[in-house]
Amino acid sequence: MSKRFIILISLLIIPLVFVIWYFLFPYFLWEKEITSFFVFTPDYFHSVIAGKGGVPAIIGNYLLQFYRWPFFGALIQALFPTLVLYSFMHILHRLPIKRVWLFLAWIPALILAWHQFYEEFITDSVRFTLIAIALALFVEILYRLFKWRTSDDFVEKNNKSSKKLIYYIIPSMFVICFFLFAFTNKDLKSHERDYKMEFLASTGHWSDLLDLIGDHDDNKMKDLCYVTLALSNMNMLGNRIFNYPVNSEEFFLFQGDASLHGTFFNQLFFQHIGIYNQAIHQAFQEATKSKYGMNFRVIMNLIKFNIAEGNADLANKYMEILSHASCYGDWIARQRVELERSLKKERVADKETVYMTSMTLNNLYNFVQAGNMNIPLNHYYLCSLLIRKNLLAFTNHLKKNLYLLQNGIPQHYQEALILADALGMGLKGLEFPELLVRQFNEFQSFIGEKNRAMINAKYKHTYWYNYYFMTFPQDPYQPTNMVSH
C-alpha cells in the first residue's frame, strides 16, 4: 500500500466526518449525549451487558459522555469510519487481488458514516468497528500462517492514468457525494433544528430560540409550544403571543404526548410555572422512554427540581448516582452550592396539590383557583382567556389580581382592555396611550369598511385581529363557572 494513498485516505475521511458533525450537526451530538446514560456501578454494567447491547453498548455509552463537547464528539464520530476504512484496506491489501481494487474499502466506511445519523446511540458504530478490526486481525493471522500472495505481488501493466483514476479519483468522488448528500438532506436538517431548539430551551437562550423558529403562519405545533415557553420566560407572553399563529392554549404544553421529547418539554413548562411535582412526574415519564430507564437529562433535571423543592435527601441521592459518571463533577459541585442556598429559603406550603389532567385551560383555571400566585402561570391563564375571547373572565381575574400589572400592562392586555371597555366590561381607572386608542378606532373603521387588506397589513399581530378573525378548537370540558370568575 503506497504511502501517498494512506495520506490521501487520512486527508479525506477524518476531516470529512469531523467537519460534517462539528459544523453541520453539532446538536445531534448533544442529543446523543444528553439522552444516553453511563455510570461506573456494578448494577449498571450488569444490566447493560445482560441486555442486547453487551460490551459494545458499554464502550459506546462510555464514549458518549464526551459528546458534551462537540469537538470531541465529532472527533469520536470520525474515528469509527476511519478505523473501518483502514481495517478493510488492510484486509484487501492482504488478499490476492490487484491493488487497484483497494478503493472498495471506502464502501463499508461510508455506509457506517451514513448509518451514524440514524443510530440512537453509537452502539452500532462500536460493534461494526470492532468486527472490522477483528476481521483485519483474523486475515493477518491467516496470512502469516499460509503466506499466500498479496496485492503487492500483482504487477499491473495497464495504463497508469487509468490506475490513478480508480486509485484516487473514485474515492474522492465517494467523499464528495457523501458530503453533498449529508449537506442537502432535509430530514437530517429538520432533526438538527429540533435538537437545537431543545438545546436552546434547556440552556435558557430564549431570544436565540425565537430567532431560530421565526414568525411563520405555518409554524408547527412543536414550534409554537417552544415559542410560548420562550415568550413566557422573557416576560413577553402578553406582549407578543399574537405575533404568532397561537390559536389555542393547547400550544402551551405537549398534552397527551408521552414521548421522550414531549415529556422533556413539559418538564421545562412545569419548572417555569413552579409546579415541581408535575415536573418531577414528567421527568420520570421521560425516563421510562429512555433505553436504560434513565438518561443524563432526566437525572440532571431531577436534581434541579428537588433542589428547587428543598428535598435535600432526594437531590443528594441523584447527585451521588451522577457522581459515578465521568464528566459531571463540576456540574454537581455547582448544584451542591445551589442546594445550600435553596435550603436557606423560606417556603410556603401549597394550598392545594394540583395535577395536570386533560385540558390546559381547565388546569390553569384550577391552579389559579387554588390560590397559586406564580406570575408566569397567571399570565398563561390570562392569555388562555384572551385566546378563548373570554374578556369577562379576563377582566375579572385582573381586578382580583392587580399585582400582575405592577410592572406595567402588556401590549395585548391593553388592546384587550380597550376592546373590553368598548363592550362595557373594562377595568375602571385605567388610561391607555392615545396612539393605541387611535389605532383601535382605525381598526374599527376598517372592520366597518370590510377592508381586510388594511387590517392584515396593519393589525394582524394585535389582539383585536385575534378576537374578530382567529378561530380555536372547541373545548367541551370548559368549566361553566369560568365566565363568572
Coordinates of C-alpha atoms in Angstrom, one line a residue:
M1 CA 0.0 0.0 0.0
S2 CA 1.6 3.3 -1.1
K3 CA 2.3 6.0 1.5
R4 CA 0.6 8.6 -0.8
F5 CA -2.6 6.6 -0.8
I6 CA -2.6 6.3 3.0
I7 CA -2.0 10.0 3.3
L8 CA -4.9 10.7 0.9
I9 CA -7.2 8.5 2.9
S10 CA -6.3 10.3 6.1
L11 CA -6.8 13.7 4.4
L12 CA -10.2 12.7 3.2
I13 CA -12.0 10.5 5.8
I14 CA -11.1 12.2 9.1
P15 CA -11.7 15.8 8.1
L16 CA -14.8 14.8 6.2
V17 CA -16.7 13.2 9.0
F18 CA -15.4 15.7 11.6
V19 CA -16.4 18.7 9.6
I20 CA -19.9 17.3 8.9
W21 CA -20.6 16.6 12.6
Y22 CA -18.9 19.6 14.1
F23 CA -20.2 22.3 11.7
L24 CA -23.4 20.8 10.3
F25 CA -24.8 18.6 13.1
P26 CA -23.4 19.7 16.5
Y27 CA -26.8 19.4 18.2
F28 CA -27.1 15.8 17.0
L29 CA -24.0 15.2 19.2
W30 CA -25.6 17.0 22.2
E31 CA -28.8 14.9 21.8
K32 CA -26.9 11.7 21.7
E33 CA -25.1 12.5 24.9
I34 CA -27.9 14.0 26.9
T35 CA -30.3 11.1 26.2
S36 CA -27.7 8.5 27.0
F37 CA -26.6 7.2 30.4
F38 CA -23.4 5.7 31.9
V39 CA -22.2 5.3 35.5
F40 CA -19.4 3.2 36.9
T41 CA -21.6 1.0 39.1
P42 CA -21.9 -2.9 39.1
D43 CA -25.7 -2.7 38.7
Y44 CA -25.3 -0.6 35.5
F45 CA -22.7 -2.8 34.0
H46 CA -24.7 -6.0 34.8
S47 CA -27.9 -4.6 33.3
V48 CA -26.3 -3.4 30.1
I49 CA -24.2 -6.5 29.5
A50 CA -27.2 -8.7 30.3
G51 CA -29.3 -6.8 27.8
K52 CA -29.0 -6.7 24.0
G53 CA -26.2 -4.1 23.9
G54 CA -23.4 -6.1 25.6
V55 CA -19.8 -4.9 25.5
P56 CA -20.3 -2.6 22.5
A57 CA -23.1 -0.7 24.4
I58 CA -20.8 -0.3 27.4
I59 CA -18.0 1.1 25.2
G60 CA -20.4 3.3 23.3
N61 CA -22.2 4.7 26.3
Y62 CA -18.8 5.5 27.9
L63 CA -17.6 7.4 24.9
L64 CA -21.0 9.2 24.6
Q65 CA -20.2 11.1 27.8
F66 CA -17.6 13.1 25.9
Y67 CA -20.1 14.2 23.3
R68 CA -21.0 17.0 25.8
W69 CA -18.2 18.9 23.9
P70 CA -18.9 19.0 20.2
F71 CA -15.2 18.9 19.3
F72 CA -14.6 15.6 21.0
G73 CA -18.0 14.2 19.8
A74 CA -17.2 15.0 16.2
L75 CA -13.7 13.5 16.6
I76 CA -15.0 10.3 18.0
Q77 CA -17.6 10.1 15.2
A78 CA -14.8 10.4 12.7
L79 CA -12.8 7.7 14.4
F80 CA -15.2 4.9 13.7
P81 CA -15.4 5.1 9.9
T82 CA -11.6 5.8 9.8
L83 CA -10.9 2.6 11.7
V84 CA -13.3 0.7 9.5
L85 CA -11.7 2.1 6.3
Y86 CA -8.1 1.2 7.5
S87 CA -9.3 -2.3 8.6
F88 CA -10.8 -3.1 5.2
M89 CA -7.9 -1.5 3.4
H90 CA -5.6 -3.9 5.3
I91 CA -7.9 -6.9 4.5
L92 CA -7.9 -6.1 0.8
H93 CA -4.2 -5.5 0.8
R94 CA -3.6 -9.0 2.2
L95 CA -5.9 -10.7 -0.3
P96 CA -4.6 -12.0 -3.7
I97 CA -6.2 -9.2 -5.7
K98 CA -4.9 -6.3 -7.8
R99 CA -4.2 -3.2 -5.7
V100 CA -6.5 -1.2 -7.9
W101 CA -9.4 -2.7 -6.1
L102 CA -8.4 -1.2 -2.7
F103 CA -10.9 1.6 -3.3
L104 CA -13.7 -0.8 -2.3
A105 CA -12.7 -0.3 1.3
W106 CA -14.4 3.0 1.1
I107 CA -17.8 1.4 0.7
P108 CA -18.2 -0.1 4.3
A109 CA -16.6 3.0 5.8
L110 CA -19.1 5.4 4.2
I111 CA -22.0 3.1 4.9
L112 CA -21.1 3.3 8.6
A113 CA -20.6 7.0 8.4
W114 CA -24.1 7.4 6.9
H115 CA -25.6 5.0 9.5
Q116 CA -24.3 7.2 12.3
F117 CA -27.0 9.7 11.5
Y118 CA -29.8 7.1 12.2
E119 CA -28.5 5.1 15.1
E120 CA -29.9 6.1 18.5
F121 CA -26.6 6.0 20.3
I122 CA -23.3 4.7 19.0
T123 CA -23.6 1.0 19.8
D124 CA -23.8 0.0 16.2
S125 CA -20.7 2.1 15.3
V126 CA -18.7 0.4 18.1
R127 CA -19.9 -3.0 17.1
F128 CA -19.2 -2.6 13.4
T129 CA -15.8 -1.1 14.1
L130 CA -14.8 -4.0 16.4
I131 CA -16.0 -6.5 13.8
A132 CA -13.9 -4.8 11.1
I133 CA -10.8 -4.7 13.3
A134 CA -11.3 -8.4 14.3
L135 CA -11.6 -9.4 10.6
A136 CA -8.4 -7.5 9.8
L137 CA -6.6 -9.3 12.6
F138 CA -8.0 -12.6 11.5
V139 CA -6.9 -12.1 7.9
E140 CA -3.5 -11.0 9.1
I141 CA -3.1 -14.2 11.2
L142 CA -4.2 -16.4 8.3
Y143 CA -1.7 -14.6 6.0
R144 CA 1.2 -15.1 8.4
L145 CA 0.3 -18.8 8.7
F146 CA -0.2 -19.6 5.0
K147 CA 1.9 -16.9 3.3
W148 CA -0.4 -16.5 0.2
R149 CA 0.1 -13.9 -2.5
T150 CA -1.0 -10.4 -1.7
S151 CA -2.0 -7.4 -3.8
D152 CA 1.7 -6.3 -3.8
D153 CA 2.6 -9.4 -5.7
F154 CA 0.5 -8.5 -8.7
V155 CA 2.3 -6.5 -11.4
E156 CA -0.1 -4.1 -13.0
K157 CA 0.9 -3.2 -16.6
N158 CA -2.3 -1.3 -17.5
N159 CA -2.3 2.5 -18.3
K160 CA -1.0 4.5 -15.3
S161 CA -3.6 7.3 -15.8
S162 CA -6.5 4.8 -15.6
K163 CA -4.9 3.3 -12.4
K164 CA -4.8 6.8 -10.9
L165 CA -8.4 7.4 -11.9
I166 CA -9.6 4.4 -9.9
Y167 CA -6.9 4.7 -7.2
Y168 CA -7.5 8.4 -6.3
I169 CA -10.5 9.9 -8.1
I170 CA -13.1 7.3 -7.3
P171 CA -12.6 7.5 -3.5
S172 CA -12.6 11.3 -3.9
M173 CA -16.0 11.1 -5.7
F174 CA -17.3 8.9 -2.9
V175 CA -16.4 11.5 -0.4
I176 CA -17.9 14.4 -2.4
C177 CA -21.2 12.6 -2.9
F178 CA -21.4 11.7 0.7
F179 CA -20.7 15.3 1.8
L180 CA -23.3 16.7 -0.6
F181 CA -25.9 14.1 0.4
A182 CA -25.4 15.0 4.1
F183 CA -25.4 18.7 3.4
T184 CA -28.6 18.7 1.5
N185 CA -30.7 16.1 3.3
K186 CA -33.8 17.8 4.5
D187 CA -34.7 15.2 7.1
L188 CA -31.3 15.5 8.8
K189 CA -31.6 19.3 8.8
S190 CA -35.0 19.1 10.3
H191 CA -33.8 16.8 13.2
E192 CA -30.8 19.1 13.8
R193 CA -33.1 22.1 14.0
D194 CA -35.3 20.3 16.5
Y195 CA -32.3 19.3 18.6
K196 CA -31.0 22.8 18.5
M197 CA -34.4 24.1 19.7
E198 CA -34.3 21.7 22.7
F199 CA -30.7 22.8 23.4
L200 CA -31.6 26.5 23.4
A201 CA -34.6 25.9 25.6
S202 CA -32.7 23.7 28.1
T203 CA -29.9 26.4 28.4
G204 CA -32.3 29.4 28.5
H205 CA -31.3 31.1 25.3
W206 CA -34.8 32.3 24.7
S207 CA -34.1 35.1 22.2
D208 CA -32.0 32.8 20.1
L209 CA -34.8 30.2 20.2
L210 CA -37.3 32.7 18.8
D211 CA -34.9 33.7 16.1
L212 CA -34.5 30.1 15.1
I213 CA -38.2 29.4 15.0
G214 CA -39.2 32.6 13.2
D215 CA -42.6 34.0 12.7
H216 CA -44.4 32.0 10.1
D217 CA -48.1 31.2 9.5
D218 CA -47.2 27.5 9.1
N219 CA -45.3 27.1 12.3
K220 CA -45.7 23.5 13.6
M221 CA -47.3 22.8 16.9
K222 CA -43.9 21.9 18.4
D223 CA -42.6 25.2 17.3
L224 CA -45.4 27.1 18.9
C225 CA -45.0 25.3 22.2
Y226 CA -41.4 26.5 22.3
V227 CA -42.5 30.0 21.2
T228 CA -44.9 30.4 24.1
L229 CA -42.4 29.0 26.6
A230 CA -39.7 31.4 25.3
L231 CA -42.1 34.4 25.4
S232 CA -43.2 33.5 29.0
N233 CA -39.6 33.1 30.2
M234 CA -38.8 36.6 28.7
N235 CA -41.9 38.1 30.3
M236 CA -43.2 38.8 26.8
L237 CA -46.2 36.4 26.6
G238 CA -48.8 39.2 26.9
N239 CA -46.8 41.4 24.5
R240 CA -46.1 39.1 21.6
I241 CA -48.2 35.9 21.7
F242 CA -50.5 37.2 18.9
N243 CA -47.4 37.8 16.7
Y244 CA -47.6 34.0 16.2
P245 CA -50.4 31.8 15.0
V246 CA -51.2 30.6 18.5
N247 CA -55.0 29.9 18.2
S248 CA -55.2 27.5 21.2
E249 CA -53.9 27.3 24.7
E250 CA -53.1 23.7 23.9
F251 CA -49.9 25.1 22.4
F252 CA -48.6 25.8 25.9
L253 CA -47.5 22.2 26.5
F254 CA -47.5 18.8 25.0
Q255 CA -50.8 17.3 26.1
G256 CA -51.2 13.6 25.6
D257 CA -47.6 13.3 24.3
A258 CA -45.6 10.9 26.4
S259 CA -42.7 10.7 24.0
L260 CA -39.1 11.4 25.0
H261 CA -39.2 14.9 23.6
G262 CA -42.7 15.7 24.7
T263 CA -42.1 14.9 28.3
F264 CA -38.8 16.9 28.2
F265 CA -40.7 20.0 27.1
N266 CA -43.3 19.5 29.7
Q267 CA -40.6 19.4 32.4
L268 CA -39.5 22.9 31.2
F269 CA -43.1 24.1 31.3
F270 CA -43.8 22.9 34.8
Q271 CA -40.5 24.1 36.1
H272 CA -41.2 27.5 34.7
I273 CA -44.6 27.9 36.5
G274 CA -43.3 26.4 39.7
I275 CA -45.3 23.1 39.7
Y276 CA -42.4 20.9 40.6
N277 CA -44.4 17.8 41.5
Q278 CA -45.6 17.8 37.9
A279 CA -42.0 18.5 36.5
I280 CA -40.7 15.5 38.5
H281 CA -43.6 13.3 37.2
Q282 CA -42.7 14.3 33.6
A283 CA -39.0 13.5 34.3
F284 CA -39.9 10.0 35.3
Q285 CA -42.1 9.7 32.2
E286 CA -39.1 10.6 30.1
A287 CA -37.0 8.1 31.9
T288 CA -39.5 5.3 31.0
K289 CA -38.9 6.2 27.3
S290 CA -35.2 6.0 27.7
K291 CA -33.4 2.9 26.7
Y292 CA -31.8 2.2 30.1
G293 CA -34.7 3.6 32.2
M294 CA -32.7 6.8 32.8
N295 CA -30.6 9.3 30.9
F296 CA -28.3 12.2 31.8
R297 CA -31.0 14.8 31.1
V298 CA -33.5 13.2 33.4
I299 CA -31.2 12.8 36.3
M300 CA -29.9 16.4 36.0
N301 CA -33.5 17.7 36.0
L302 CA -34.4 15.5 39.0
I303 CA -31.5 17.1 40.8
K304 CA -32.6 20.6 39.9
F305 CA -36.3 20.1 40.6
N306 CA -35.6 18.5 44.0
I307 CA -33.2 21.4 44.9
A308 CA -35.9 23.9 44.0
E309 CA -38.3 22.0 46.3
G310 CA -35.8 21.8 49.1
N311 CA -35.8 18.0 49.0
A312 CA -32.2 17.6 50.1
D313 CA -32.3 13.8 50.6
L314 CA -33.5 13.1 47.1
A315 CA -31.2 15.8 45.5
N316 CA -28.2 14.3 47.2
K317 CA -29.3 10.8 46.2
Y318 CA -29.4 11.7 42.5
M319 CA -26.1 13.6 42.7
E320 CA -24.5 10.6 44.2
I321 CA -25.7 8.5 41.3
L322 CA -24.5 11.1 38.8
S323 CA -21.1 11.4 40.5
H324 CA -20.3 7.9 39.1
A325 CA -20.3 9.3 35.6
S326 CA -17.1 10.8 34.1
C327 CA -17.9 14.4 33.1
Y328 CA -20.3 15.9 35.6
G329 CA -18.0 16.7 38.6
D330 CA -18.1 20.4 38.1
W331 CA -21.8 20.5 37.4
I332 CA -22.5 18.5 40.6
A333 CA -20.3 20.9 42.6
R334 CA -22.4 23.8 41.4
Q335 CA -25.6 22.0 42.3
R336 CA -24.4 21.4 45.8
V337 CA -23.9 25.1 46.2
E338 CA -27.5 25.7 44.9
L339 CA -28.8 23.2 47.3
E340 CA -27.3 25.0 50.3
R341 CA -28.9 28.2 49.0
S342 CA -32.2 26.6 48.5
L343 CA -32.3 25.1 52.0
K344 CA -32.0 28.6 53.4
K345 CA -35.1 29.9 51.7
E346 CA -38.4 30.2 53.4
R347 CA -41.2 28.2 51.7
V348 CA -44.9 28.5 51.8
A349 CA -46.8 25.2 51.6
D350 CA -49.1 24.9 48.6
K351 CA -52.8 25.5 49.4
E352 CA -53.6 22.5 47.3
T353 CA -51.6 20.0 45.3
V354 CA -52.8 20.1 41.7
Y355 CA -52.1 17.8 38.8
M356 CA -52.5 18.3 35.0
T357 CA -55.2 16.2 33.6
S358 CA -56.5 16.6 30.0
M359 CA -57.3 20.2 29.1
T360 CA -54.8 23.0 29.6
L361 CA -57.3 25.8 30.3
N362 CA -59.2 23.8 32.9
N363 CA -55.9 23.0 34.7
L364 CA -54.7 26.6 34.6
Y365 CA -58.1 27.6 36.0
N366 CA -57.8 25.1 38.8
F367 CA -54.3 26.3 39.6
V368 CA -55.3 30.0 40.0
Q369 CA -58.5 28.9 41.9
A370 CA -56.2 27.1 44.3
G371 CA -54.5 30.4 45.0
N372 CA -51.3 29.9 43.1
M373 CA -49.7 33.3 42.7
N374 CA -47.0 32.2 40.4
I375 CA -46.8 35.1 37.9
P376 CA -45.9 33.2 34.7
L377 CA -48.7 30.7 35.5
N378 CA -51.3 33.6 35.9
H379 CA -50.1 35.1 32.6
Y380 CA -50.6 31.8 30.9
Y381 CA -54.1 31.7 32.3
L382 CA -54.9 35.3 31.2
C383 CA -53.5 34.6 27.7
S384 CA -55.7 31.5 27.5
L385 CA -58.7 33.6 28.3
L386 CA -57.7 36.0 25.5
I387 CA -57.3 33.2 23.0
R388 CA -60.8 32.0 24.0
K389 CA -62.1 35.5 23.7
N390 CA -63.4 35.4 27.2
L391 CA -63.0 39.1 28.0
L392 CA -65.3 39.0 31.1
A393 CA -63.2 36.3 32.8
F394 CA -60.0 38.1 31.7
T395 CA -61.0 41.5 33.2
N396 CA -62.4 39.8 36.4
H397 CA -59.2 38.0 37.0
L398 CA -57.2 41.2 36.6
K399 CA -59.5 43.0 39.0
K400 CA -58.7 40.4 41.7
N401 CA -55.0 40.2 41.0
L402 CA -53.8 43.7 40.2
Y403 CA -50.3 42.7 41.3
L404 CA -49.9 41.1 37.8
L405 CA -49.8 44.7 36.4
Q406 CA -47.4 46.1 38.8
N407 CA -44.6 46.2 36.2
G408 CA -46.8 47.6 33.5
I409 CA -49.7 46.4 31.3
P410 CA -48.6 44.2 28.4
Q411 CA -49.4 45.3 24.9
H412 CA -52.0 42.6 24.2
Y413 CA -53.6 43.2 27.6
Q414 CA -54.0 46.9 26.7
E415 CA -55.6 46.0 23.4
A416 CA -58.0 43.6 25.1
L417 CA -58.9 46.1 27.8
I418 CA -59.7 48.8 25.3
L419 CA -61.9 46.4 23.5
A420 CA -63.5 45.3 26.8
D421 CA -64.1 48.9 27.7
A422 CA -65.9 49.5 24.4
L423 CA -68.0 46.4 25.2
G424 CA -68.9 47.8 28.6
M425 CA -66.8 45.4 30.8
G426 CA -63.5 47.1 31.1
L427 CA -61.4 48.0 34.2
K428 CA -62.2 51.4 35.7
G429 CA -59.5 53.9 36.3
L430 CA -57.2 52.8 33.5
E431 CA -55.7 55.2 31.0
F432 CA -54.4 54.0 27.7
P433 CA -51.9 55.6 25.3
E434 CA -53.6 58.0 22.9
L435 CA -51.9 56.3 19.9
L436 CA -53.3 52.9 20.9
V437 CA -56.8 54.4 21.2
R438 CA -56.5 55.9 17.7
Q439 CA -55.3 52.6 16.3
F440 CA -58.3 50.9 17.9
N441 CA -60.7 53.4 16.3
E442 CA -58.9 52.9 12.9
F443 CA -59.2 49.2 13.3
Q444 CA -62.9 49.5 14.0
S445 CA -63.4 51.7 10.9
F446 CA -61.6 49.1 8.8
I447 CA -64.0 46.5 10.2
G448 CA -66.9 48.7 9.2
E449 CA -65.5 49.2 5.7
K450 CA -64.6 45.4 5.5
N451 CA -61.1 46.5 4.4
R452 CA -59.4 43.2 5.1
A453 CA -56.3 44.1 3.2
M454 CA -55.5 47.1 5.5
I455 CA -56.4 45.0 8.6
N456 CA -54.0 42.3 7.6
A457 CA -51.3 44.9 6.8
K458 CA -51.5 46.9 10.0
Y459 CA -53.2 44.9 12.7
K460 CA -52.6 41.2 12.1
H461 CA -50.5 40.9 15.2
T462 CA -52.9 42.6 17.6
Y463 CA -55.4 41.0 20.0
W464 CA -58.2 42.8 18.0
Y465 CA -57.4 40.7 15.0
N466 CA -57.4 37.6 17.1
Y467 CA -60.8 38.5 18.6
Y468 CA -62.5 39.1 15.3
F469 CA -60.8 36.7 12.9
M470 CA -59.0 33.8 14.6
T471 CA -60.7 30.5 15.4
F472 CA -59.8 27.9 18.0
P473 CA -60.7 24.3 18.7
Q474 CA -63.9 23.8 20.7
D475 CA -63.3 22.7 24.3
P476 CA -66.3 20.6 25.5
Y477 CA -64.8 20.5 29.0
Q478 CA -64.6 24.2 29.6
P479 CA -65.9 24.9 33.2
T480 CA -69.3 26.5 33.1
N481 CA -68.4 28.8 36.0
M482 CA -65.3 30.2 34.3
V483 CA -67.2 33.2 32.9
S484 CA -68.3 34.3 36.3
H485 CA -64.7 34.0 37.6

